[in-house]
PDB file of C-alpha atoms (C1' of nucleotides) in Angstrom:
ATOM      1  CA  MET A 201     -94.314 165.981 102.673  1.00 80.00           C
ATOM      2  CA  ALA A 202     -91.360 166.421 104.843  1.00 87.00           C
ATOM      3  CA  THR A 203     -89.217 163.717 106.320  1.00 92.00           C
ATOM      4  CA  GLU A 204     -88.678 163.190 110.009  1.00 93.00           C
ATOM      5  CA  PHE A 205     -85.202 164.623 109.741  1.00 94.00           C
ATOM      6  CA  GLN A 206     -86.404 167.837 108.156  1.00 94.00           C
ATOM      7  CA  ARG A 207     -89.097 168.385 110.751  1.00 94.00           C
ATOM      8  CA  ARG A 208     -86.482 168.083 113.461  1.00 94.00           C
ATOM      9  CA  VAL A 209     -84.285 170.624 111.738  1.00 94.00           C
ATOM     10  CA  TRP A 210     -87.138 173.109 111.498  1.00 91.00           C
ATOM     11  CA  GLU A 211     -88.093 172.643 115.107  1.00 93.00           C
ATOM     12  CA  ALA A 212     -84.517 173.194 116.147  1.00 94.00           C
ATOM     13  CA  MET A 213     -84.239 176.542 114.406  1.00 93.00           C
ATOM     14  CA  ARG A 214     -87.598 177.498 115.806  1.00 93.00           C
ATOM     15  CA  LEU A 215     -85.764 177.721 119.145  1.00 93.00           C
ATOM     16  CA  ILE A 216     -83.427 180.450 117.982  1.00 94.00           C
ATOM     17  CA  PRO A 217     -84.458 183.708 119.682  1.00 94.00           C
ATOM     18  CA  ARG A 218     -84.940 186.986 117.891  1.00 94.00           C
ATOM     19  CA  GLY A 219     -81.726 188.910 117.514  1.00 94.00           C
ATOM     20  CA  ARG A 220     -79.611 185.791 117.730  1.00 95.00           C
ATOM     21  CA  VAL A 221     -78.270 183.389 115.130  1.00 96.00           C
ATOM     22  CA  SER A 222     -77.174 179.784 114.980  1.00 96.00           C
ATOM     23  CA  THR A 223     -75.189 177.654 112.579  1.00 96.00           C
ATOM     24  CA  TYR A 224     -75.905 174.621 110.447  1.00 96.00           C
ATOM     25  CA  GLY A 225     -73.293 172.723 112.386  1.00 95.00           C
ATOM     26  CA  ALA A 226     -74.827 173.654 115.726  1.00 95.00           C
ATOM     27  CA  ILE A 227     -78.203 172.397 114.594  1.00 95.00           C
ATOM     28  CA  ALA A 228     -76.693 169.173 113.357  1.00 94.00           C
ATOM     29  CA  LYS A 229     -75.045 168.669 116.699  1.00 92.00           C
ATOM     30  CA  TYR A 230     -78.251 169.520 118.512  1.00 93.00           C
ATOM     31  CA  LEU A 231     -79.932 166.770 116.531  1.00 92.00           C
ATOM     32  CA  GLY A 232     -77.151 164.412 117.498  1.00 89.00           C
ATOM     33  CA  SER A 233     -75.830 164.224 113.994  1.00 87.00           C
ATOM     34  CA  ASP A 234     -72.881 165.454 111.973  1.00 87.00           C
ATOM     35  CA  ALA A 235     -74.869 165.732 108.788  1.00 92.00           C
ATOM     36  CA  VAL A 236     -74.305 169.434 108.290  1.00 95.00           C
ATOM     37  CA  ARG A 237     -74.822 169.123 104.550  1.00 95.00           C
ATOM     38  CA  ALA A 238     -78.143 167.440 105.101  1.00 95.00           C
ATOM     39  CA  VAL A 239     -79.125 170.148 107.583  1.00 95.00           C
ATOM     40  CA  GLY A 240     -78.374 172.800 105.020  1.00 95.00           C
ATOM     41  CA  THR A 241     -80.492 171.002 102.478  1.00 94.00           C
ATOM     42  CA  ALA A 242     -83.342 170.602 104.957  1.00 94.00           C
ATOM     43  CA  VAL A 243     -83.244 174.245 105.996  1.00 94.00           C
ATOM     44  CA  GLY A 244     -83.357 175.249 102.361  1.00 91.00           C
ATOM     45  CA  LYS A 245     -86.538 173.317 101.936  1.00 88.00           C
ATOM     46  CA  ASN A 246     -88.241 174.961 104.862  1.00 80.00           C
ATOM     47  CA  PRO A 247     -91.762 175.781 103.617  1.00 69.00           C
ATOM     48  CA  TYR A 248     -92.652 177.883 106.658  1.00 67.00           C
ATOM     49  CA  ALA A 249     -90.254 180.768 106.083  1.00 72.00           C
ATOM     50  CA  PRO A 250     -90.059 183.254 107.610  1.00 72.00           C
ATOM     51  CA  HIS A 251     -92.418 181.972 110.275  1.00 85.00           C
ATOM     52  CA  VAL A 252     -89.754 179.412 111.036  1.00 90.00           C
ATOM     53  CA  PRO A 253     -86.680 181.654 111.296  1.00 94.00           C
ATOM     54  CA  CYS A 254     -84.450 179.940 108.803  1.00 94.00           C
ATOM     55  CA  HIS A 255     -82.840 183.324 108.190  1.00 95.00           C
ATOM     56  CA  ARG A 256     -81.230 183.076 111.627  1.00 96.00           C
ATOM     57  CA  VAL A 257     -79.114 180.162 110.526  1.00 96.00           C
ATOM     58  CA  VAL A 258     -75.672 181.165 109.308  1.00 97.00           C
ATOM     59  CA  ARG A 259     -72.352 179.545 108.559  1.00 96.00           C
ATOM     60  CA  SER A 260     -69.876 178.520 111.243  1.00 95.00           C
ATOM     61  CA  ASP A 261     -67.278 180.991 109.989  1.00 95.00           C
ATOM     62  CA  GLY A 262     -69.601 183.932 110.609  1.00 95.00           C
ATOM     63  CA  LYS A 263     -70.685 184.412 107.004  1.00 96.00           C
ATOM     64  CA  VAL A 264     -74.415 184.773 106.444  1.00 96.00           C
ATOM     65  CA  GLY A 265     -74.580 181.783 104.157  1.00 95.00           C
ATOM     66  CA  ASN A 266     -77.276 181.325 101.564  1.00 95.00           C
ATOM     67  CA  TYR A 267     -80.985 181.889 101.265  1.00 94.00           C
ATOM     68  CA  SER A 268     -83.713 180.815  98.889  1.00 92.00           C
ATOM     69  CA  GLY A 269     -86.607 183.025  99.893  1.00 87.00           C
ATOM     70  CA  GLY A 270     -87.404 186.515  98.676  1.00 87.00           C
ATOM     71  CA  GLU A 271     -84.518 188.077  96.829  1.00 91.00           C
ATOM     72  CA  GLY A 272     -82.097 185.589  98.286  1.00 91.00           C
ATOM     73  CA  VAL A 273     -79.238 186.600 100.549  1.00 94.00           C
ATOM     74  CA  PRO A 274     -80.186 190.323 100.621  1.00 94.00           C
ATOM     75  CA  THR A 275     -83.579 189.353 102.014  1.00 94.00           C
ATOM     76  CA  LYS A 276     -81.935 187.206 104.655  1.00 95.00           C
ATOM     77  CA  ILE A 277     -79.697 190.082 105.675  1.00 95.00           C
ATOM     78  CA  ALA A 278     -82.683 192.414 105.815  1.00 95.00           C
ATOM     79  CA  TYR A 279     -84.522 190.124 108.215  1.00 95.00           C
ATOM     80  CA  LEU A 280     -81.483 189.865 110.441  1.00 95.00           C
ATOM     81  CA  LYS A 281     -80.975 193.583 110.496  1.00 95.00           C
ATOM     82  CA  GLU A 282     -84.585 194.121 111.522  1.00 95.00           C
ATOM     83  CA  GLU A 283     -83.975 191.860 114.469  1.00 96.00           C
ATOM     84  CA  GLY A 284     -80.923 193.782 115.496  1.00 94.00           C
ATOM     85  CA  VAL A 285     -78.285 191.561 113.959  1.00 96.00           C
ATOM     86  CA  GLU A 286     -75.874 193.686 112.005  1.00 95.00           C
ATOM     87  CA  VAL A 287     -74.240 192.310 108.895  1.00 95.00           C
ATOM     88  CA  ARG A 288     -71.098 193.750 107.348  1.00 93.00           C
ATOM     89  CA  ASN A 289     -69.572 192.570 104.116  1.00 92.00           C
ATOM     90  CA  GLY A 290     -71.433 189.299 104.253  1.00 93.00           C
ATOM     91  CA  ARG A 291     -70.530 188.440 107.811  1.00 95.00           C
ATOM     92  CA  ILE A 292     -72.320 188.703 111.135  1.00 96.00           C
ATOM     93  CA  VAL A 293     -71.005 191.521 113.321  1.00 95.00           C
ATOM     94  CA  ASP A 294     -70.033 190.240 116.773  1.00 95.00           C
ATOM     95  CA  PHE A 295     -70.792 186.779 115.521  1.00 95.00           C
ATOM     96  CA  GLU A 296     -69.735 184.861 118.622  1.00 93.00           C
ATOM     97  CA  GLU A 297     -71.852 187.060 120.856  1.00 93.00           C
ATOM     98  CA  ARG A 298     -74.882 186.731 118.620  1.00 94.00           C
ATOM     99  CA  LEU A 299     -74.461 182.996 118.329  1.00 94.00           C
ATOM    100  CA  TYR A 300     -77.164 180.975 120.028  1.00 94.00           C
ATOM    101  CA  ARG A 301     -75.813 177.714 121.344  1.00 90.00           C
ATOM    102  CA  PHE A 302     -79.076 175.945 122.217  1.00 87.00           C
ATOM    103  CA  GLU A 303     -78.056 176.043 125.846  1.00 77.00           C
ATOM    104  CA  ASP A 304     -78.712 179.583 126.949  1.00 64.00           C
ATOM    105  CA  GLN A 305     -82.198 178.985 128.226  1.00 61.00           C
ATOM    106  CA  GLN A 306     -81.492 175.471 129.399  1.00 56.00           C
ATOM    107  CA  VAL A 307     -78.779 176.624 131.763  1.00 54.00           C
ATOM    108  CA  THR A 308     -80.577 177.838 134.853  1.00 55.00           C
ATOM    109  CA  ARG A 309     -77.671 179.715 136.358  1.00 49.00           C
ATOM    110  CA  SER A 310     -74.105 178.705 136.773  1.00 48.00           C
ATOM    111  CA  ALA A 311     -72.385 181.901 137.821  1.00 56.00           C
ATOM    112  CA  GLY A 312     -70.973 182.507 134.397  1.00 50.00           C
ATOM    113  CA  SER A 313     -67.236 182.037 134.684  1.00 40.00           C
TER     114      SER A 313
ATOM    115  C1'  DA B  47     -80.571 150.182  94.289  1.00 84.84           C
ATOM    116  C1'  DG B  48     -76.918 153.305  92.713  1.00 84.84           C
ATOM    117  C1'  DC B  49     -75.392 158.032  91.802  1.00 84.84           C
ATOM    118  C1'  DG B  50     -75.250 162.971  91.837  1.00 84.84           C
ATOM    119  C1'  DT B  51     -76.487 167.070  94.430  1.00 84.84           C
ATOM    120  C1'  DG B  52     -76.567 170.553  98.226  1.00 84.84           C
ATOM    121  C1'  DA B  53     -78.853 177.416 102.224  1.00 84.84           C
ATOM    122  C1'  DC B  54     -72.043 173.202 105.075  1.00 84.84           C
ATOM    123  C1'  DG B  55     -67.389 172.557 107.319  1.00 84.84           C
ATOM    124  C1'  DA B  56     -62.654 171.887 108.079  1.00 84.84           C
ATOM    125  C1'  DA B  57     -58.297 171.138 106.019  1.00 84.84           C
ATOM    126  C1'  DC B  58     -55.037 172.346 102.540  1.00 84.84           C
ATOM    127  C1'  DT B  59     -52.516 175.062  99.140  1.00 84.84           C
TER     128       DT B  59
ATOM    129  C1'  DT C  71     -55.764 185.648 104.053  1.00 84.84           C
ATOM    130  C1'  DA C  72     -58.483 183.835 100.297  1.00 84.84           C
ATOM    131  C1'  DG C  73     -59.695 180.260  97.023  1.00 84.84           C
ATOM    132  C1'  DT C  74     -60.014 175.190  96.269  1.00 84.84           C
ATOM    133  C1'  DT C  75     -60.728 170.171  97.547  1.00 84.84           C
ATOM    134  C1'  DC C  76     -62.561 166.490 100.000  1.00 84.84           C
ATOM    135  C1'  DG C  77     -65.756 164.621 103.321  1.00 84.84           C
ATOM    136  C1'  DC C  78     -70.274 164.441 105.378  1.00 84.84           C
ATOM    137  C1'  DC C  79     -75.235 162.567 105.441  1.00 84.84           C
ATOM    138  C1'  DA C  80     -80.036 162.791 103.702  1.00 84.84           C
ATOM    139  C1'  DC C  81     -82.780 162.911  99.337  1.00 84.84           C
ATOM    140  C1'  DG C  82     -84.420 162.821  94.714  1.00 84.84           C
ATOM    141  C1'  DC C  83     -84.037 160.762  90.207  1.00 84.84           C
TER     142       DC C  83
END
DNA sequence: AGCGTGACGAACT
DNA sequence: TAGTTCGCCACGC
């Protein structure tokens, strides 16, 4: 069975839209915690992959990070590519633009900048 | 009940 | 700029 913390992590990444990515740190913050290590551990134990899009969670520096399912990292990259997220040399192309900040759909409209 | 581990992160060298 | 070190919290043994 999963712990409360892990369920929250999985539900958080469930919010990440197709074609976008998020980071372990962003999820931790979304949960109101700084336990990025714990988030990583929880994501790795996600038993609902790829139904729960754990492959959309990458590192804060733009690197794809790790993956336990399938053939590992290559599988993760393959999923991302299918969703339109390009990966070059282990990093997300246009990372900042692809990054989902858990706010996009919460912000109704604020005239951008 | 204490200790080592981990799909990370930021700082340092 | 890349590789290494330390810190972080949750978990399993």
